[in-house]
Tab-separated table of N, CA and C in Angstrom:
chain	number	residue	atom	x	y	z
A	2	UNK	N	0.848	-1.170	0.000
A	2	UNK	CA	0.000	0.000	0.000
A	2	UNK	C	0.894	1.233	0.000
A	3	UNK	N	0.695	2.138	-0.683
A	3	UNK	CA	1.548	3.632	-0.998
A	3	UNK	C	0.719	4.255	0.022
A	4	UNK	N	1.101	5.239	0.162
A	4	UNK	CA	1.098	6.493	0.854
A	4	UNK	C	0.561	7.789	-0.106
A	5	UNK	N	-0.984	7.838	0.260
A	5	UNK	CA	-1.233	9.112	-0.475
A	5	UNK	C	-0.370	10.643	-0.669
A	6	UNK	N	0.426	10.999	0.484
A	6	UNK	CA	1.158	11.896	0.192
A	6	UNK	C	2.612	11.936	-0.332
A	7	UNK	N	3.178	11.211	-0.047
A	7	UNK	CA	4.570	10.625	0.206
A	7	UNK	C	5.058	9.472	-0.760
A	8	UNK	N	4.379	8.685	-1.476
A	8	UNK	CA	4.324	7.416	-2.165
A	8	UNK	C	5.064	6.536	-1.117
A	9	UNK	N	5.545	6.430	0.049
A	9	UNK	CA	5.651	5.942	0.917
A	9	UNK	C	5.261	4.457	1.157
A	10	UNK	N	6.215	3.466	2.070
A	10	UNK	CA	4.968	2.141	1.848
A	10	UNK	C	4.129	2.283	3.639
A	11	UNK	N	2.929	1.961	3.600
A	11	UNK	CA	2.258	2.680	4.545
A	11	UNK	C	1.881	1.094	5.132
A	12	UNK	N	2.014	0.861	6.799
A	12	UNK	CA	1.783	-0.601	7.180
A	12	UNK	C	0.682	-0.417	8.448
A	13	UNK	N	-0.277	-1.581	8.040
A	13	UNK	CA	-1.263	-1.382	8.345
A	13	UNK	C	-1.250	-2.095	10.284
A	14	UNK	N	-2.078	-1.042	11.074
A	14	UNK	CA	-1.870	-1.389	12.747
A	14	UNK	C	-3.103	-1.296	12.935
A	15	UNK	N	-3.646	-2.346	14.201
A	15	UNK	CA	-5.100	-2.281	15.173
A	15	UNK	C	-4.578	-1.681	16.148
A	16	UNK	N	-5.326	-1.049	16.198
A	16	UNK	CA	-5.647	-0.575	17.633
A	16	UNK	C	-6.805	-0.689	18.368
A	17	UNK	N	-6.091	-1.354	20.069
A	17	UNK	CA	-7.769	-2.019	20.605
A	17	UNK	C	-7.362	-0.972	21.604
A	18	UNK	N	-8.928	-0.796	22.015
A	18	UNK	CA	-9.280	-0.056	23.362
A	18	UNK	C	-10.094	-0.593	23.882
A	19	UNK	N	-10.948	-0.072	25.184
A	19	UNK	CA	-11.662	-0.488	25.945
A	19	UNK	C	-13.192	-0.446	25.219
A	20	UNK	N	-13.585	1.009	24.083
A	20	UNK	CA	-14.679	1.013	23.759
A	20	UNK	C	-14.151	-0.060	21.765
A	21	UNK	N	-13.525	0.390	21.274
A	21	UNK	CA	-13.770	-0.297	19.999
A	21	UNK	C	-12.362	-0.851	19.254
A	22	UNK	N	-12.361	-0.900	18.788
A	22	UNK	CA	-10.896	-1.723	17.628
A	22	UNK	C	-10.857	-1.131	16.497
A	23	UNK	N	-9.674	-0.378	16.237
A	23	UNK	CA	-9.489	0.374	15.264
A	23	UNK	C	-8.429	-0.460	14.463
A	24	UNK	N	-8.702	0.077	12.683
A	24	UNK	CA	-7.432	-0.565	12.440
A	24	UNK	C	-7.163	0.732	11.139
A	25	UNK	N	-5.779	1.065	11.571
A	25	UNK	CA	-5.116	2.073	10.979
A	25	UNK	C	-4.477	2.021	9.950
A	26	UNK	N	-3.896	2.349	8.798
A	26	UNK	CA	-2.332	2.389	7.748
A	26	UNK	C	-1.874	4.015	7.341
A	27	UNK	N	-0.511	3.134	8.582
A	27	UNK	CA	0.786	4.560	8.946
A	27	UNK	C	1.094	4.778	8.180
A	28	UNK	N	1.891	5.525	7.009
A	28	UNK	CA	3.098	5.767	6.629
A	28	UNK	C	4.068	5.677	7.281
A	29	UNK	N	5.345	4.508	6.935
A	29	UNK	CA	6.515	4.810	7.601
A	29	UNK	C	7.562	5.785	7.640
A	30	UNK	N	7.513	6.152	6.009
A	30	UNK	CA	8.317	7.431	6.008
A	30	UNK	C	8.043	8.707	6.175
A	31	UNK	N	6.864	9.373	6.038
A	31	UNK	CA	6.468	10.926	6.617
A	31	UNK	C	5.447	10.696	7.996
A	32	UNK	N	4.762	9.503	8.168
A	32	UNK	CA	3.707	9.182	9.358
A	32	UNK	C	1.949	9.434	8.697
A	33	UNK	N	2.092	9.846	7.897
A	33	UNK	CA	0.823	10.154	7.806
A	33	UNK	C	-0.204	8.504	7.735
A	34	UNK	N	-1.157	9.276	8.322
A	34	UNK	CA	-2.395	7.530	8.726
A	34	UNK	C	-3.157	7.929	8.399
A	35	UNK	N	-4.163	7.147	8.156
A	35	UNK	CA	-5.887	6.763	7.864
A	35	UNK	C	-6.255	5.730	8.573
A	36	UNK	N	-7.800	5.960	9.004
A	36	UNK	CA	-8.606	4.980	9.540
A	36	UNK	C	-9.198	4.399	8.558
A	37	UNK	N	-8.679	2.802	7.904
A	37	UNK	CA	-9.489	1.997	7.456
A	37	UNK	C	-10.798	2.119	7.177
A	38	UNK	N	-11.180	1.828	8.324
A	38	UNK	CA	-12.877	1.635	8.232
A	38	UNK	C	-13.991	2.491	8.131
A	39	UNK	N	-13.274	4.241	8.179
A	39	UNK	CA	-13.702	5.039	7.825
A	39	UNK	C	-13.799	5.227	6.210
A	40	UNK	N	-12.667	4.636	5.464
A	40	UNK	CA	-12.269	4.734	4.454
A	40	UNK	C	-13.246	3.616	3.419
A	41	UNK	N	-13.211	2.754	4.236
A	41	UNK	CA	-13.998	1.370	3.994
A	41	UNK	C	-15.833	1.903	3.598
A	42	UNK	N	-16.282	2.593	4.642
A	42	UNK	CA	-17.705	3.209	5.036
A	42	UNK	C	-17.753	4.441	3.701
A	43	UNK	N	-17.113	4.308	3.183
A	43	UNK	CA	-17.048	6.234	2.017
A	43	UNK	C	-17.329	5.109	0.796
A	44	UNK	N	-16.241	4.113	0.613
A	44	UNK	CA	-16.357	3.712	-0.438
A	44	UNK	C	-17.887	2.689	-0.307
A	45	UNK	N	-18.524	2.406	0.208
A	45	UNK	CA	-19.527	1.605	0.319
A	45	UNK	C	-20.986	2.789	0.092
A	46	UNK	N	-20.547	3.777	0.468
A	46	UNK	CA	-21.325	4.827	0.531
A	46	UNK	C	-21.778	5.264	-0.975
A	47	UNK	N	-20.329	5.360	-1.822
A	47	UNK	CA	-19.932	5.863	-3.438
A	47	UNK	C	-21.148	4.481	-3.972
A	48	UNK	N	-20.801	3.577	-3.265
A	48	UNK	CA	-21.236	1.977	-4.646
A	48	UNK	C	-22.802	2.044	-4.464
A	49	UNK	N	-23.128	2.315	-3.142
A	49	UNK	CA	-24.653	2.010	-2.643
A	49	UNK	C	-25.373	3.121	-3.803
A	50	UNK	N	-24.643	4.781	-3.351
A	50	UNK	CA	-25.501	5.710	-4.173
A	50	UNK	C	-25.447	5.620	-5.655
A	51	UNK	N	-24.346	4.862	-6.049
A	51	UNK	CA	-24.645	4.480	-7.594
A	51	UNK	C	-25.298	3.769	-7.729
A	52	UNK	N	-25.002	2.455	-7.103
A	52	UNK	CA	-25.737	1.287	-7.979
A	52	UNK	C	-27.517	1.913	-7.695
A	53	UNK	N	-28.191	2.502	-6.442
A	53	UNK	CA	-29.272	3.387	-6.973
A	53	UNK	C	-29.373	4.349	-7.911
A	54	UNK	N	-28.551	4.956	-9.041
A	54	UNK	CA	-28.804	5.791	-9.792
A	54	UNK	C	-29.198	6.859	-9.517
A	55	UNK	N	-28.531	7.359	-8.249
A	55	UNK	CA	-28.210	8.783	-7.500
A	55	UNK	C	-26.759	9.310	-8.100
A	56	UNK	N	-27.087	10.643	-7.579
A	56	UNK	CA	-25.759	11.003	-7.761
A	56	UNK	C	-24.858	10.812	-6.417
A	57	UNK	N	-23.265	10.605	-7.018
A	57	UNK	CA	-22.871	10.527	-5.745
A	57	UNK	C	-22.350	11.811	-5.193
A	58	UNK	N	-22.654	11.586	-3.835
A	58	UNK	CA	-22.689	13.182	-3.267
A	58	UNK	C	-22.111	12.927	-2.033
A	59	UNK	N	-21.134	11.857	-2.072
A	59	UNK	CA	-20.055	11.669	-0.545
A	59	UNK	C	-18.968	11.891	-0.759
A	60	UNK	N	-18.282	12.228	0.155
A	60	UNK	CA	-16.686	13.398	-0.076
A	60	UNK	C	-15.823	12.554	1.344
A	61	UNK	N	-14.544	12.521	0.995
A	61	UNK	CA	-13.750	11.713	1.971
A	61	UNK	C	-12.359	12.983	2.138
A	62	UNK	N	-11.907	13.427	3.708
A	62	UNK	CA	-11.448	14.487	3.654
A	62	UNK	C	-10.035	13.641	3.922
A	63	UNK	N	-9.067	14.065	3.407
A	63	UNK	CA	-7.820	13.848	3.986
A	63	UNK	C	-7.300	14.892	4.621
């Protein structure tokens, strides 16, 4: 996996807590991260409002 800013190779970490389980991908060389499953939830968001023949109207912020 690259690194959106950096082309970087970016390695993917969970993180557990007491309320939920996150799972992250760092960049090793500048640090920059994303939450997966946030990332996961946008793109499911894009397929749902197409495959209804909406427009898609969801935006993912970096």
């Amino acid at each position: 996996m690259q690194c959106l800013k950096c082309r970087g190779f970016m390695m993917v970490e969970r993180h557990y807590t007491l309320i939920n389980r996150r799972i992250y991908a760092r960049c090793l060389n500048c640090g920059f991260w994303i939450d997966l499953a946030d990332l996961l939830r946008f793109f499911h968001k894009v397929i749902d409002s197409g495959s209804k023949g909406g427009k898609v109207r969801e935006s993912f912020m970096f």
